[in-house]
Coordinates of C-alpha atoms and ligand atoms in Angstrom, one line a residue:
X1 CA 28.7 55.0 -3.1
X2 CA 30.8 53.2 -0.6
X3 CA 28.4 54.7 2.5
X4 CA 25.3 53.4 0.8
X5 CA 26.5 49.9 -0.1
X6 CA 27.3 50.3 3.9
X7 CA 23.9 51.3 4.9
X8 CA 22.4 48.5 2.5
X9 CA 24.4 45.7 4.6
X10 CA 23.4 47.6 7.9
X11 CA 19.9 47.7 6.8
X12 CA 19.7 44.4 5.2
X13 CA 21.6 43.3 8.6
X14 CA 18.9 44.8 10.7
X15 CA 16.3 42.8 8.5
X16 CA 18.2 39.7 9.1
X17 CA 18.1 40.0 12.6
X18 CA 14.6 40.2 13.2
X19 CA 14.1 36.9 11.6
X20 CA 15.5 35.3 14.4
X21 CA 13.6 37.3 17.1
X22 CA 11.5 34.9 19.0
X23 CA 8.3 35.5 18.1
X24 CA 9.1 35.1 14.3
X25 CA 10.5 32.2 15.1
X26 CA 7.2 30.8 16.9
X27 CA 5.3 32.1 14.3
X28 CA 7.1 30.0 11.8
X29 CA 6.6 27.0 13.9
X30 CA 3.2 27.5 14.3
X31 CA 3.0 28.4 10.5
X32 CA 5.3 24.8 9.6
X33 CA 8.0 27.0 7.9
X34 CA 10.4 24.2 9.3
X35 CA 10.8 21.4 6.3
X36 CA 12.7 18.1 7.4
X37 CA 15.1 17.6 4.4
X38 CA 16.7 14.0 3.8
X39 CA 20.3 13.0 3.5
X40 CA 20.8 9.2 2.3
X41 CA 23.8 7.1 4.6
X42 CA 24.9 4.4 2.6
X43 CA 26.4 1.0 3.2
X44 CA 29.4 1.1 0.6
X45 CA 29.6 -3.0 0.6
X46 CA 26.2 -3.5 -0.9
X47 CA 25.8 0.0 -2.5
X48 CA 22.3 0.7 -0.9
X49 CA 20.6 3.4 1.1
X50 CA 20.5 2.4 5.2
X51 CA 19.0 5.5 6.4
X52 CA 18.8 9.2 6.0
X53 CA 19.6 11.5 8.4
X54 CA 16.5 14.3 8.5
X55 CA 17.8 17.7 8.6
X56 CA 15.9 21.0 9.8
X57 CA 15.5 24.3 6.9
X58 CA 13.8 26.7 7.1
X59 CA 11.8 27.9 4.3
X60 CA 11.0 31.5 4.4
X61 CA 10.0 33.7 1.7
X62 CA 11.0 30.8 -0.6
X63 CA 14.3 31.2 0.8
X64 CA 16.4 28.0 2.2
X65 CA 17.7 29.1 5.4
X66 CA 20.6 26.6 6.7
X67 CA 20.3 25.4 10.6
X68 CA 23.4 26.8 11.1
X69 CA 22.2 30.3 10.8
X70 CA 18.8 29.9 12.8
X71 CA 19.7 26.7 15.3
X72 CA 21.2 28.9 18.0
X73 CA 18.1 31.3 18.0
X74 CA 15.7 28.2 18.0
X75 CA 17.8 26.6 21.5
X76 CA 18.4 30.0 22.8
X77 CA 14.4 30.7 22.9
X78 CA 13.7 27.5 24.5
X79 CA 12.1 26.0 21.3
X80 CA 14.3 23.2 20.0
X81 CA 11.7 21.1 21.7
X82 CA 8.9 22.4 19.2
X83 CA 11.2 22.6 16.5
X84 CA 11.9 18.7 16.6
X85 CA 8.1 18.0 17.1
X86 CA 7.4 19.7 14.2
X87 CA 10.0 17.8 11.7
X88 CA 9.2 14.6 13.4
X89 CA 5.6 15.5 12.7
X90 CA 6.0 15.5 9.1
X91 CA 9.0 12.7 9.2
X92 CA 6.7 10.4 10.5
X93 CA 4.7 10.7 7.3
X94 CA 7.6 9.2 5.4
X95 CA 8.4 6.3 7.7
X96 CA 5.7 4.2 6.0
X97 CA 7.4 4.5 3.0
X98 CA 10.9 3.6 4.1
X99 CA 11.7 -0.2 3.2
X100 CA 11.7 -2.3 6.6
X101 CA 15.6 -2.2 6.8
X102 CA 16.0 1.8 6.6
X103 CA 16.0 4.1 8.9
X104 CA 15.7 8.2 9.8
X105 CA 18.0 9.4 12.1
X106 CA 17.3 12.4 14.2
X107 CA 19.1 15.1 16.0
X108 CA 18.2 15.7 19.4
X109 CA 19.5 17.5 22.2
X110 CA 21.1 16.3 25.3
X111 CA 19.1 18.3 27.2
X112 CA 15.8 16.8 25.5
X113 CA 16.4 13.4 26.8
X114 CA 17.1 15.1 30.5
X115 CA 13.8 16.6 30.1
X116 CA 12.0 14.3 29.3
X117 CA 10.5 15.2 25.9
X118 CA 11.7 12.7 23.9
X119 CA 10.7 9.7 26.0
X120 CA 6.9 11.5 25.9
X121 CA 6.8 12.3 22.7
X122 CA 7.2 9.3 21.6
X123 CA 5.4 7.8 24.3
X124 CA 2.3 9.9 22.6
X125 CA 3.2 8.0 19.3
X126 CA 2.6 4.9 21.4
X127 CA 6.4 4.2 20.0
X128 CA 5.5 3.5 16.8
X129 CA 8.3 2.9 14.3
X130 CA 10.7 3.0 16.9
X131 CA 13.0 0.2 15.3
X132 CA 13.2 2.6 12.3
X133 CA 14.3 5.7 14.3
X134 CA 17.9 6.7 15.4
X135 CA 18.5 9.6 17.6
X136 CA 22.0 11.1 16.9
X137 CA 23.1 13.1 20.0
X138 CA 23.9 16.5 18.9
X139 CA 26.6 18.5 21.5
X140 CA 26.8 21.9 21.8
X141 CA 27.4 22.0 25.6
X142 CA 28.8 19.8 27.6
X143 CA 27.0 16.9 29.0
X144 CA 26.9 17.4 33.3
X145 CA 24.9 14.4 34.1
X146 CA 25.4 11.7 31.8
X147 CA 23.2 9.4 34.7
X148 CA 19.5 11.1 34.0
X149 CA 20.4 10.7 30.2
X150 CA 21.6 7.0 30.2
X151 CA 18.6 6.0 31.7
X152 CA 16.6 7.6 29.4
X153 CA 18.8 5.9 26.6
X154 CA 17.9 2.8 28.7
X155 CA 14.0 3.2 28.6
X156 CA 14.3 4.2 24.5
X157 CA 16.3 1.3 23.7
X158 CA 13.9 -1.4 25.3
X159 CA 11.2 0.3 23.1
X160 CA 13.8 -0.3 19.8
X161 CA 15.2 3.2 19.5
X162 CA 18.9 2.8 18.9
X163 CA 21.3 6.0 19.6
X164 CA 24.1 7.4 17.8
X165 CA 27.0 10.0 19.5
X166 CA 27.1 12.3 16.7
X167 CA 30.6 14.9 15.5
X168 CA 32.7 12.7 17.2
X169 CA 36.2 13.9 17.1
X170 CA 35.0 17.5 17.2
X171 CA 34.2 20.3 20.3
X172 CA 32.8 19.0 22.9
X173 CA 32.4 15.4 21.9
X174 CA 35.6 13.4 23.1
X175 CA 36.1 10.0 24.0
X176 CA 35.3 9.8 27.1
X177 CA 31.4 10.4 25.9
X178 CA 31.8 6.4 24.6
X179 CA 32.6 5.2 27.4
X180 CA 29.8 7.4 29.1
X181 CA 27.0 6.9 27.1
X182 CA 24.9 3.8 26.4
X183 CA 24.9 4.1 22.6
X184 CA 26.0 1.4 19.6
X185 CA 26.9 4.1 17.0
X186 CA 29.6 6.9 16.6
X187 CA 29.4 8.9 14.0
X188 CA 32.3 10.6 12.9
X189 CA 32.9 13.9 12.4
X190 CA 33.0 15.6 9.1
X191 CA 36.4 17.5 10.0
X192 CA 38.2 14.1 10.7
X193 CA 36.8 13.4 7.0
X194 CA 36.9 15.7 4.7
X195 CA 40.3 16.3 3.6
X196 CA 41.7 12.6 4.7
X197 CA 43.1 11.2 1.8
X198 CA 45.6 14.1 2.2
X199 CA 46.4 13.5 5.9
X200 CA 47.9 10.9 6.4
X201 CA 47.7 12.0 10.6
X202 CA 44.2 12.0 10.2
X203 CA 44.1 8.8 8.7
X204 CA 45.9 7.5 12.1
X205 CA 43.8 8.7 13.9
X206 CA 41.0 7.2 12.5
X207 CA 42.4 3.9 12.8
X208 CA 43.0 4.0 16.5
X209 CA 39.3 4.7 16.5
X210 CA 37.9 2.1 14.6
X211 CA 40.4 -0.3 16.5
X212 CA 38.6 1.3 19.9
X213 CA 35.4 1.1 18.2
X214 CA 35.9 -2.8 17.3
X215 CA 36.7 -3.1 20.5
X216 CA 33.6 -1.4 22.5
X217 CA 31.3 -3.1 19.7
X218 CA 29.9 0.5 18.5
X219 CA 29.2 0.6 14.7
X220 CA 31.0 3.8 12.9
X221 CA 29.5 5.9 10.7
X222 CA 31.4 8.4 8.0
X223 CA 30.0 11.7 7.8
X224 CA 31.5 14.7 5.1
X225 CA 32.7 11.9 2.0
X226 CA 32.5 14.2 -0.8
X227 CA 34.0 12.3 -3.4
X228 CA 34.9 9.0 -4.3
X229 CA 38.8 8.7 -3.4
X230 CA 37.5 9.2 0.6
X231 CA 34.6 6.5 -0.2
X232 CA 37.3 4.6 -0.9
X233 CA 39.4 5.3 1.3
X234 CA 36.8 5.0 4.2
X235 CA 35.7 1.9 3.1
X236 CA 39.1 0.0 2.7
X237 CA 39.9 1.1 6.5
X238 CA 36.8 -0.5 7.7
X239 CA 33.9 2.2 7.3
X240 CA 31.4 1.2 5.5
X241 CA 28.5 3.4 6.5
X242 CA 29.1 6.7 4.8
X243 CA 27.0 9.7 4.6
X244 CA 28.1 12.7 2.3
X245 CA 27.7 15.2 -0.4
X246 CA 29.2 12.3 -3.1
X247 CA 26.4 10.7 -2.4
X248 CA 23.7 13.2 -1.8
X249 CA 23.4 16.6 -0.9
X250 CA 20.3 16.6 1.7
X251 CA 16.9 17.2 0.0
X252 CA 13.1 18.5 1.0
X253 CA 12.0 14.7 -0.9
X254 CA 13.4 11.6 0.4
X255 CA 13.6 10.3 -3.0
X256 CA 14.9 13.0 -4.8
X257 CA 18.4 13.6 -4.3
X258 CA 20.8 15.4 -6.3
X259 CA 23.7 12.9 -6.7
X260 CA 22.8 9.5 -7.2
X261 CA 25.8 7.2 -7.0
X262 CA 24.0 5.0 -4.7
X263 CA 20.7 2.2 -5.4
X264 CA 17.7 2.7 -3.0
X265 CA 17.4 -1.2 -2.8
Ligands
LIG1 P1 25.1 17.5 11.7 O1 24.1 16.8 12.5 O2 26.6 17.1 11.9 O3 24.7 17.3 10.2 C1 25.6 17.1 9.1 C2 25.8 18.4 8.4 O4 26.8 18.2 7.4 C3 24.6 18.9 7.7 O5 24.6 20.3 7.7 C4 24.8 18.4 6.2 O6 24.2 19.1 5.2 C5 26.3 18.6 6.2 N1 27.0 17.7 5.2 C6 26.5 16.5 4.8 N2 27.4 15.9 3.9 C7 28.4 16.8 3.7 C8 29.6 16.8 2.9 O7 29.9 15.9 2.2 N3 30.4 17.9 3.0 C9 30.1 18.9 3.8 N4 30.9 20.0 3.9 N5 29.0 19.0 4.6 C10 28.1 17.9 4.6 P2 23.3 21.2 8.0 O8 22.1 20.5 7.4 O9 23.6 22.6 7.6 O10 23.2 21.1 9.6 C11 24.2 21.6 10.4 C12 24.0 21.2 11.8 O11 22.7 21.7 12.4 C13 23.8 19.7 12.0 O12 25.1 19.1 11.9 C14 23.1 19.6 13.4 O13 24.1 19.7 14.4 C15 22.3 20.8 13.3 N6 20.9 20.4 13.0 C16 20.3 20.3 11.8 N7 19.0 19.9 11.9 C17 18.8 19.8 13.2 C18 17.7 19.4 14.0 O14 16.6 19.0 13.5 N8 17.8 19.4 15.4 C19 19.0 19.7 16.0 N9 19.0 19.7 17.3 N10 20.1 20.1 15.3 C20 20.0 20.1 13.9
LIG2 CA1 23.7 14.7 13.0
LIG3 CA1 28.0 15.5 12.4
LIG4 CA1 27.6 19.1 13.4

């Protein structure tokens, strides 16, 4: 019994892994298996949505398959540049419905804006909507030359595209990156969040930051608040953008979320 239930996983396993080969992988792009899903970030003084971030799943065989398990595949290949085309694609169809003060923010790469892509992608959208798009830059390496990207980040932000340094606090993203990148928004990460009201360390720490944030004139935004003691808690130290499961867990329908303890305005 036990030597079967073994050769289940190992087969299953195998399975698995040929998801992520790359030509299934194209093939999904070129099939749009890729869905942007929505996650509201909320402004805790007035109780309305500012944005939502637009996360990538992949829907495969009516499965949801999480970016964590396929994100590594899709840079590894060389296709996070297709991948991000494809949910901005299909994002774009919901900015016309956003009210004029919201937002999408979208994850992009480091290596996207030293490329190039961004700028001409949204070149080709002759920068439409570009006041109603934030780019969040996502780490997973570190950044070598933070010159090609800042100007880059110069050339967006004259069209209106603000940018955001996103999991800060976490891997690669230290503070030096604020002082080294051209961008008006941190956004915190969810490990200096979620279990705050407990650490009291934590919460010093996030002080210092807000006081060096205040300082640099960056805006601060709270990622991981999964219930309403770290709203609080959040808000009374001075962050008032929050983004969390408390208030909705991301969803394929920007209007649809699961928790609602939030007004769209
Ligand atoms: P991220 O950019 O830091 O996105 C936030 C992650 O935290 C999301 O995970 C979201 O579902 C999760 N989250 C939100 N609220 C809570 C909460 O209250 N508690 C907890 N425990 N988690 C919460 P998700 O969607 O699985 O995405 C994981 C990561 O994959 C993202 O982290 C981002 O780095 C990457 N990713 C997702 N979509 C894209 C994409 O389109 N492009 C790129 N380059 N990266 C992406
Ligand atoms: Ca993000
Ligand atoms: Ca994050
Ligand atoms: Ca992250």
């Amino acid at each position: 019994m036990r030597h079967l239930k073994m050769l289940f996983k190992l087969v299953y396993y195998s399975l698995l892994s040929l998801n992520f080969r790359p030509f299934r992988l194209k093939m999904a792009l070129s099939n749009v298996e890729f869905k942007p899903y929505y996650q509201p970030i909320m402004c805790t003084k007035t109780g309305c949505v500012l944005g939502y971030e637009v996360l990538a799943r992949w829907i495969s065989n009516n499965d949801v398959i999480l970016p964590d398990r396929f994100i590594h595949y899709i840079e590894k290949y060389g296709l996070l540049d297709a991948l991000t085309s494809s949910l901005l694609e299909q994002a774009y169809e919901e900015l016309g419905a956003l009210s004029k003060q919201q937002w999408l923010s979208v994850n992009i790469s480091p290596s996207m804006l030293e490329s190039d892509f961004i700028y001409q992608y949204f070149k080709s959208k002759k920068f439409k909507y570009a006041e109603r798009i934030k780019l969040e830059i996502t780490e997973r390496i570190p950044i070598s030359d933070f010159t090609v990207i800042n100007e880059q980040i110069t050339a967006l932000s004259k069209e209106g595209f603000e940018f955001s340094i996103d999991d800060f606090g976490e891997g690669y993203c230290d503070i030096s990156y604020i002082s080294k990148l051209n961008v008006n928004t941190i956004k915190l990460d969810k490990s200096l969040v979620l279990d705050i009201c407990l650490n009291v360390k934590k919460q010093r720490i996030l002080k210092a930051i807000l006081a060096l944030s205040k300082q640099l004139n960056l805006q601060v935004i709270g990622e991981g608040v999964e219930d309403k003691e770290t709203a609080m808690l959040l808000t009374n130290i001075g962050v008032s953008m929050q983004q969390g499961f408390f208030y909705g867990k991301p969803s394929h329908n920007l209007l649809i979320t699961e928790n609602m303890n939030y007004q769209r305005c």
